[in-house]
XYZ file of C-alpha atoms in Angstrom:
498
model
C 27.236 -35.997 1.092
C 24.031 -35.180 2.998
C 20.921 -36.806 1.577
C 19.287 -33.514 0.660
C 22.393 -32.214 -1.133
C 22.183 -32.410 -4.907
C 24.884 -31.957 -7.501
C 23.979 -29.780 -10.473
C 24.670 -31.642 -13.705
C 22.374 -30.002 -16.257
C 21.011 -26.476 -16.453
C 18.469 -24.837 -18.732
C 18.883 -21.073 -19.071
C 16.446 -18.699 -20.765
C 16.683 -15.108 -19.572
C 15.753 -11.590 -20.630
C 18.195 -9.841 -18.282
C 21.749 -11.032 -18.867
C 23.651 -8.503 -16.728
C 25.565 -10.390 -14.070
C 24.927 -13.765 -15.694
C 28.379 -14.322 -17.192
C 30.156 -15.005 -13.918
C 27.566 -17.570 -12.859
C 27.550 -19.341 -16.235
C 31.345 -19.595 -16.265
C 31.302 -21.068 -12.757
C 28.734 -23.787 -13.463
C 30.521 -24.659 -16.724
C 33.773 -25.048 -14.786
C 31.933 -27.394 -12.420
C 31.001 -29.689 -15.300
C 27.409 -28.582 -15.788
C 25.888 -29.209 -19.241
C 24.156 -26.068 -20.501
C 20.920 -25.890 -22.519
C 19.441 -22.634 -23.748
C 17.150 -20.737 -26.122
C 17.420 -17.902 -28.628
C 19.309 -14.877 -27.401
C 20.545 -16.598 -24.260
C 22.034 -19.415 -26.345
C 23.917 -16.873 -28.431
C 25.066 -15.034 -25.289
C 26.599 -18.247 -23.909
C 28.183 -19.162 -27.234
C 29.715 -15.683 -27.436
C 31.386 -16.404 -24.102
C 33.131 -19.296 -25.809
C 31.260 -21.894 -23.759
C 29.536 -25.022 -25.078
C 25.742 -24.890 -25.060
C 22.946 -27.061 -26.471
C 19.900 -25.540 -28.140
C 16.602 -26.724 -26.680
C 15.466 -27.495 -30.224
C 17.784 -30.502 -30.124
C 15.572 -31.895 -27.353
C 12.174 -30.857 -28.640
C 12.757 -31.506 -32.324
C 10.933 -28.258 -33.071
C 12.276 -24.791 -33.824
C 11.003 -21.660 -32.111
C 7.688 -20.772 -33.739
C 5.184 -17.924 -33.860
C 7.855 -15.260 -33.674
C 9.315 -16.713 -30.481
C 5.993 -17.157 -28.686
C 6.671 -20.890 -28.421
C 10.161 -22.012 -27.461
C 10.212 -24.323 -24.458
C 6.628 -25.583 -24.141
C 7.377 -29.248 -24.764
C 7.363 -32.487 -22.696
C 11.096 -32.948 -23.324
C 11.743 -29.735 -21.391
C 9.090 -30.005 -18.718
C 9.687 -33.682 -18.165
C 13.274 -32.809 -17.234
C 12.072 -30.153 -14.791
C 9.179 -32.037 -13.209
C 10.546 -35.575 -13.024
C 11.068 -36.813 -9.465
C 14.381 -38.602 -9.087
C 13.152 -40.527 -6.050
C 10.120 -41.949 -7.862
C 10.895 -45.096 -9.854
C 8.063 -44.579 -12.328
C 9.306 -41.075 -13.193
C 12.875 -42.314 -13.620
C 11.652 -45.173 -15.831
C 9.647 -42.779 -18.010
C 12.618 -40.491 -18.491
C 14.824 -43.458 -19.471
C 12.232 -44.806 -21.919
C 12.051 -41.501 -23.740
C 15.764 -40.752 -23.347
C 15.099 -37.396 -21.693
C 17.612 -35.541 -19.499
C 16.928 -34.464 -15.922
C 17.476 -30.774 -15.223
C 18.950 -29.766 -11.869
C 19.026 -26.008 -12.445
C 16.647 -23.653 -14.247
C 17.528 -19.963 -14.674
C 14.825 -17.782 -16.155
C 13.532 -14.257 -15.806
C 10.447 -12.851 -17.395
C 9.675 -10.439 -20.200
C 9.605 -6.881 -18.799
C 5.832 -6.361 -18.764
C 6.088 -3.837 -15.929
C 8.678 -1.720 -17.735
C 6.520 -1.489 -20.843
C 3.473 -0.737 -18.711
C 5.314 2.116 -17.004
C 6.363 3.668 -20.297
C 2.767 3.473 -21.610
C 3.534 1.116 -24.490
C 0.867 0.480 -27.103
C -1.347 -2.471 -26.239
C -0.026 -4.685 -29.021
C 3.560 -4.202 -27.869
C 2.554 -4.658 -24.241
C 0.729 -7.922 -24.911
C 3.886 -9.366 -26.473
C 5.633 -8.755 -23.164
C 3.319 -11.186 -21.366
C 5.593 -14.132 -20.745
C 4.147 -17.623 -21.229
C 7.003 -20.080 -21.415
C 9.071 -18.311 -18.762
C 6.278 -18.360 -16.182
C 5.697 -22.029 -16.930
C 9.396 -22.886 -16.609
C 9.611 -21.073 -13.283
C 6.459 -22.676 -11.939
C 7.572 -26.184 -12.932
C 11.081 -25.843 -11.518
C 9.833 -24.277 -8.278
C 7.237 -26.999 -7.809
C 9.973 -29.625 -8.092
C 12.351 -27.924 -5.634
C 13.251 -31.311 -4.191
C 15.276 -31.872 -7.356
C 15.647 -28.524 -9.133
C 17.152 -25.130 -8.300
C 14.868 -22.379 -9.638
C 16.381 -18.936 -10.238
C 13.709 -16.399 -11.192
C 15.349 -13.042 -10.491
C 18.652 -11.524 -11.720
C 19.276 -10.478 -8.116
C 19.689 -14.181 -7.277
C 22.620 -14.781 -9.650
C 25.121 -13.660 -7.023
C 23.495 -15.680 -4.238
C 23.579 -18.891 -6.292
C 27.173 -18.199 -7.343
C 28.238 -17.965 -3.707
C 26.412 -21.183 -2.799
C 27.845 -23.178 -5.694
C 31.359 -21.854 -5.250
C 31.339 -22.758 -1.572
C 29.683 -26.176 -1.950
C 31.418 -27.273 -5.177
C 28.270 -27.251 -7.293
C 25.750 -28.646 -4.797
C 22.652 -27.191 -3.160
C 20.656 -28.174 -0.097
C 16.922 -28.751 -0.006
C 16.523 -25.681 2.221
C 18.327 -23.519 -0.328
C 16.241 -24.894 -3.187
C 13.012 -24.305 -1.258
C 14.056 -20.710 -0.532
C 14.641 -20.082 -4.241
C 11.251 -21.693 -4.971
C 9.509 -19.315 -2.575
C 10.973 -16.335 -4.407
C 9.930 -17.902 -7.702
C 6.272 -18.257 -6.721
C 6.277 -14.715 -5.365
C 7.783 -13.503 -8.657
C 5.127 -15.067 -10.847
C 2.321 -14.048 -8.470
C 3.399 -10.397 -8.666
C 3.862 -10.662 -12.413
C 0.388 -12.113 -12.944
C -1.130 -9.535 -10.601
C 0.265 -6.726 -12.757
C -1.175 -8.320 -15.874
C -4.562 -8.934 -14.249
C -4.684 -5.329 -13.033
C -3.985 -4.157 -16.569
C -6.848 -6.197 -18.011
C -9.140 -5.031 -15.194
C -8.112 -1.437 -15.940
C -6.468 -1.222 -12.518
C -3.299 0.651 -13.248
C 0.058 0.109 -11.612
C 1.366 3.645 -11.597
C 5.011 4.303 -10.724
C 5.360 7.181 -8.270
C 8.261 9.615 -7.965
C 9.366 7.620 -4.934
C 7.875 5.900 -1.906
C 7.426 7.313 1.570
C 11.032 8.534 1.390
C 13.234 9.420 -1.612
C 15.388 6.298 -1.242
C 12.313 4.031 -1.573
C 10.616 3.139 -4.862
C 6.836 3.421 -4.914
C 3.813 2.434 -6.994
C 0.062 2.894 -6.798
C -2.092 -0.069 -7.781
C -5.558 1.290 -8.403
C -7.799 3.440 -10.594
C -6.965 6.963 -9.413
C -8.664 8.500 -12.450
C -11.857 6.649 -11.566
C -12.099 8.662 -8.356
C -10.672 12.017 -9.408
C -10.327 14.347 -12.358
C -6.959 16.067 -12.054
C -7.363 19.695 -13.097
C -3.910 21.051 -12.332
C -0.529 20.369 -10.817
C 2.322 17.905 -10.624
C 2.016 14.151 -10.262
C 0.772 12.940 -6.905
C 3.284 11.263 -4.601
C 3.082 8.268 -2.287
C 2.539 10.515 0.731
C 0.021 12.631 -1.201
C -2.065 9.522 -1.855
C -2.064 8.595 1.829
C -3.258 12.099 2.750
C -5.852 12.112 -0.041
C -7.171 8.779 1.211
C -7.379 10.021 4.811
C -9.064 13.247 3.692
C -11.699 11.446 1.622
C -12.465 8.974 4.413
C -12.977 11.856 6.842
C -15.053 14.162 4.674
C -17.553 11.489 3.576
C -18.767 11.182 7.194
C -20.107 14.775 7.156
C -23.328 15.967 5.554
C -23.207 19.680 6.471
C -20.858 22.002 4.518
C -17.483 20.943 5.911
C -13.830 21.744 5.280
C -10.807 19.753 6.476
C -7.057 20.336 6.369
C -4.861 17.229 6.548
C -1.240 16.690 7.549
C 0.374 13.259 7.838
C -3.041 11.541 7.564
C -4.521 13.542 10.471
C -6.809 16.561 10.445
C -5.132 19.711 11.760
C -8.209 21.723 10.808
C -11.863 20.718 10.595
C -15.113 22.662 10.739
C -18.733 22.593 9.594
C -20.565 25.844 8.800
C -23.461 27.170 6.703
C -21.128 28.094 3.824
C -17.907 26.561 2.549
C -15.872 29.758 3.020
C -16.963 29.917 6.665
C -15.997 26.263 7.057
C -12.581 26.927 5.495
C -11.847 29.931 7.728
C -12.853 27.984 10.842
C -10.802 24.938 9.806
C -7.722 27.076 9.142
C -8.062 28.795 12.518
C -7.673 25.470 14.320
C -3.942 25.272 13.515
C -2.793 27.696 10.799
C 0.813 26.718 11.434
C 0.330 23.025 10.628
C -1.916 23.876 7.662
C 1.171 24.995 5.722
C 1.836 22.417 2.987
C -1.328 20.481 3.791
C -4.043 18.722 1.839
C -7.356 20.625 1.760
C -10.755 19.050 1.159
C -14.335 20.286 1.035
C -17.643 18.500 0.520
C -19.190 21.375 -1.423
C -18.291 23.255 -4.624
C -15.504 25.787 -4.068
C -16.561 29.317 -5.048
C -14.369 32.299 -5.843
C -14.635 33.721 -2.304
C -13.244 30.497 -0.822
C -10.553 30.254 -3.488
C -9.424 33.836 -2.756
C -9.203 33.051 0.948
C -7.248 29.855 0.269
C -4.892 31.272 -2.318
C -2.621 33.022 0.189
C -1.913 29.694 1.919
C 0.740 27.322 0.593
C -0.895 23.929 0.236
C -0.090 20.926 -1.940
C -3.526 19.600 -2.836
C -7.140 20.720 -2.839
C -10.042 18.313 -3.317
C -13.683 19.232 -3.910
C -16.705 17.855 -5.761
C -16.560 20.857 -8.098
C -15.149 24.368 -8.616
C -16.700 27.513 -9.986
C -15.018 28.723 -13.163
C -13.493 31.751 -11.447
C -12.321 29.695 -8.450
C -10.616 27.137 -10.685
C -8.836 29.786 -12.732
C -7.483 31.410 -9.573
C -6.370 28.139 -7.992
C -4.649 27.114 -11.242
C -2.390 30.173 -10.995
C 0.124 27.992 -9.104
C 1.332 25.432 -11.645
C 2.439 22.786 -9.125
C -0.706 22.998 -6.992
C -2.633 19.742 -7.380
C -6.347 20.346 -7.942
C -8.601 17.300 -7.812
C -12.285 17.096 -8.642
C -13.759 14.218 -6.681
C -16.070 12.102 -8.819
C -17.354 9.748 -6.127
C -16.887 8.748 -2.518
C -14.630 5.863 -1.542
C -16.630 2.649 -1.492
C -14.257 0.001 -0.129
C -15.710 -2.566 2.213
C -12.336 -3.798 3.490
C -8.897 -2.440 4.353
C -5.691 -4.372 3.772
C -2.090 -3.857 4.842
C 1.042 -5.987 4.806
C 2.203 -7.472 8.096
C 4.988 -9.951 8.849
C 5.032 -12.373 5.900
C 1.393 -11.835 4.955
C -1.515 -9.431 4.996
C -4.017 -8.127 7.532
C -7.533 -7.588 6.194
C -10.404 -6.019 8.085
C -13.795 -4.497 7.427
C -13.975 -0.741 6.957
C -14.872 1.230 10.078
C -18.184 2.632 8.867
C -19.739 3.178 12.292
C -20.853 6.702 13.179
C -22.427 7.045 16.613
C -25.102 9.739 16.841
C -27.237 10.960 19.736
C -29.686 8.122 19.107
C -26.916 5.566 19.775
C -25.377 6.941 22.973
C -26.022 6.071 26.556
C -25.991 9.066 28.901
C -23.888 7.874 31.836
C -24.068 10.960 34.072
C -26.657 12.971 35.983
C -26.042 16.067 33.886
C -27.917 16.113 30.593
C -27.090 17.654 27.212
C -28.571 20.494 25.199
C -28.850 20.286 21.403
C -25.718 22.345 20.738
C -23.603 20.099 22.961
C -25.075 16.995 21.324
C -24.130 18.390 17.925
C -20.577 19.066 19.086
C -20.302 15.535 20.490
C -21.472 14.080 17.155
C -18.893 16.213 15.372
C -16.153 15.228 17.837
C -16.875 11.494 17.519
C -16.339 11.696 13.744
C -13.239 13.861 14.159
C -11.531 11.514 16.632
C -12.496 8.426 14.611
C -10.173 9.681 11.872
C -7.207 10.643 14.088
C -4.356 8.201 14.681
C -4.587 6.480 18.057
C -4.338 7.397 20.836
C -6.610 10.209 19.709
C -8.405 13.069 21.461
C -10.535 15.710 19.730
C -11.629 18.951 21.393
C -14.613 20.597 19.695
C -16.603 23.777 20.150
C -19.336 25.099 17.868
C -18.726 22.446 15.179
C -15.033 23.305 15.006
C -12.004 21.216 15.911
C -10.148 23.497 18.325
C -7.551 21.040 19.609
C -6.361 17.577 18.674
C -3.893 15.062 20.028
C -3.066 11.998 17.974
C -0.590 9.150 17.622
C 0.378 9.313 21.278
C 1.318 6.273 23.363
C -0.565 7.775 26.329
C -4.142 9.097 26.278
C -3.108 11.721 28.831
C -0.376 12.901 26.427
C -2.936 13.112 23.609
C -5.284 15.199 25.772
C -2.563 17.509 27.071
C -1.310 18.053 23.518
C -4.845 18.901 22.368
C -5.298 21.407 25.192
C -1.886 22.957 24.496
C -2.711 23.425 20.789
C -6.100 24.961 21.554
C -4.598 27.485 23.933
C -1.704 28.214 21.563
C -4.107 29.315 18.836
C -6.327 31.403 21.094
C -9.343 29.179 21.731
C -11.430 29.412 24.880
C -11.951 25.843 26.069
C -14.821 26.762 28.384
C -17.936 25.103 27.018
C -16.057 22.730 24.713
C -16.414 18.944 24.488
C -13.870 16.111 24.400
C -14.138 12.956 22.282
C -11.838 9.965 22.810
C -11.279 7.081 20.410
C -11.066 4.583 23.310
C -12.075 4.261 26.944
C -10.473 5.946 29.951
C -8.821 3.391 32.246
C -8.687 5.989 35.027
C -10.408 9.253 35.914
C -7.292 11.343 35.211
C -8.339 12.409 31.697
C -11.758 13.710 32.732
C -10.125 15.529 35.637
C -7.671 17.261 33.266
C -10.530 18.035 30.859
C -12.678 19.536 33.625
C -9.885 21.805 34.796
C -9.483 23.054 31.205
C -13.169 24.024 30.967
C -14.602 21.037 29.052
C -18.273 20.405 29.829
C -19.041 17.095 28.085
C -17.207 13.929 27.139
C -17.806 11.160 24.612
C -16.006 7.859 24.986
C -16.805 4.228 24.085
C -16.705 2.903 27.632
C -15.723 -0.647 28.464
C -13.097 -0.096 31.138
C -13.459 -1.962 34.432
C -13.008 1.474 35.973
C -15.603 3.352 33.895
C -17.424 4.221 37.097
C -14.427 6.191 38.400
C -14.674 8.569 35.425
C -18.460 8.726 35.699
C -18.280 9.503 39.406
C -15.808 12.344 38.784
C -18.093 13.780 36.091
C -21.123 13.609 38.386
C -19.211 15.283 41.202
C -18.132 18.128 38.895
C -21.272 18.568 36.777
C -19.766 17.218 33.526
C -21.876 15.247 31.076
C -20.561 11.940 29.721
C -21.945 9.706 27.002
C -20.851 6.143 26.301
C -20.975 5.256 22.607
C -20.181 1.556 22.920
C -17.885 1.692 19.882
C -14.101 2.030 19.961
C -12.343 3.695 17.011
C -8.699 2.681 17.133
C -6.892 3.898 14.033
C -3.305 2.760 13.483
């Protein structure tokens, strides 16, 4: 037998979920494994007609405190933590006549289930597992000697291993089970910590697609007061997040319409109804089923204009009484009153077998930050459009291009693998919805490696360009702009958004 192969001789089993356990227990019994167990699991095994030893026979103590204390005893944890290759550990176990455990099967009290069904706090607290977490942690730590099964989904995997190897496991297999065990208790403790920090783990109808489960870990109610509508979905939350990140960068009355985390409509005007009408005009087709957001109170005039459009969500800092009553006429329409702006300093996402964490992109480049790279200068209106366009493109998925005229997004291209494709898409959309591109500006989230984009923009009627610069061929684009009387500013800041 290979040195890292170990035969299972004794197992301690203490589980909440017993579905699928019978087949595994019968197998290890048939392989000569001595079974130890607690409470309901002990009775489950006895009802199968199999021999089993109560842990009380080892500890000398019964379960106490209504089951809160069952396994927390040196006789149990000595058997899980003792190292068989360390003479002092072996000697200690022999002196105290304690058994070594080779297999530990445990799953935890269903804290998450009781959290999801909004159980009373007293009932929920009793579903915080103590002994189970400790058993799992001890067995996983000692994976050199012990197999640690922490999830019901692993019953079948262990069965297949033991059936094939006649009751033995390899070190690699034990370490793999240990990894799952530590992940299990980390997730379990995170749920509990979030509860005590008032950070809810809210189950969603489903994830990004109906076949995926989804949850939201956060304090949604701390950011919004929900005034109407169905429960928000996973995709709703992504759009709400994108909408709030975009709108907080504007100070003038502004309205945005979001689809798939991108703005398909965006405009700033003197009044919110003017901003809404201009935002809708950008792409009324894509606005269907979108998420709408404003940075001013919605009045009845705006609500009347909006009400003929099918949209899923509207977000605003407040609503007039008449506007709210009208918007509430559609029972499934989600109406959110935004209490505060997002204040995160970092963004995190999963990647590979870990996480990527970065600072928030809080940079907004204004006319005081740019470097004019061309001979042609800028008037105040063009500067304002460039400032607007830089914010707009910052919040589009890369590669992103924003076309702006008179503080209105008139064309956008986003999520393209080619910057030329993003620009051509933006021009196509602008023309499709009747905009005159003459006198408009273009903002790009990243530099132009060649002069082709400014050439396409010039032929479409664009008069000014904002880009971060940084290409070894920046001068090619600058030279084209100078030759064709186009203004270009270099912001010095790239805004990739993936």
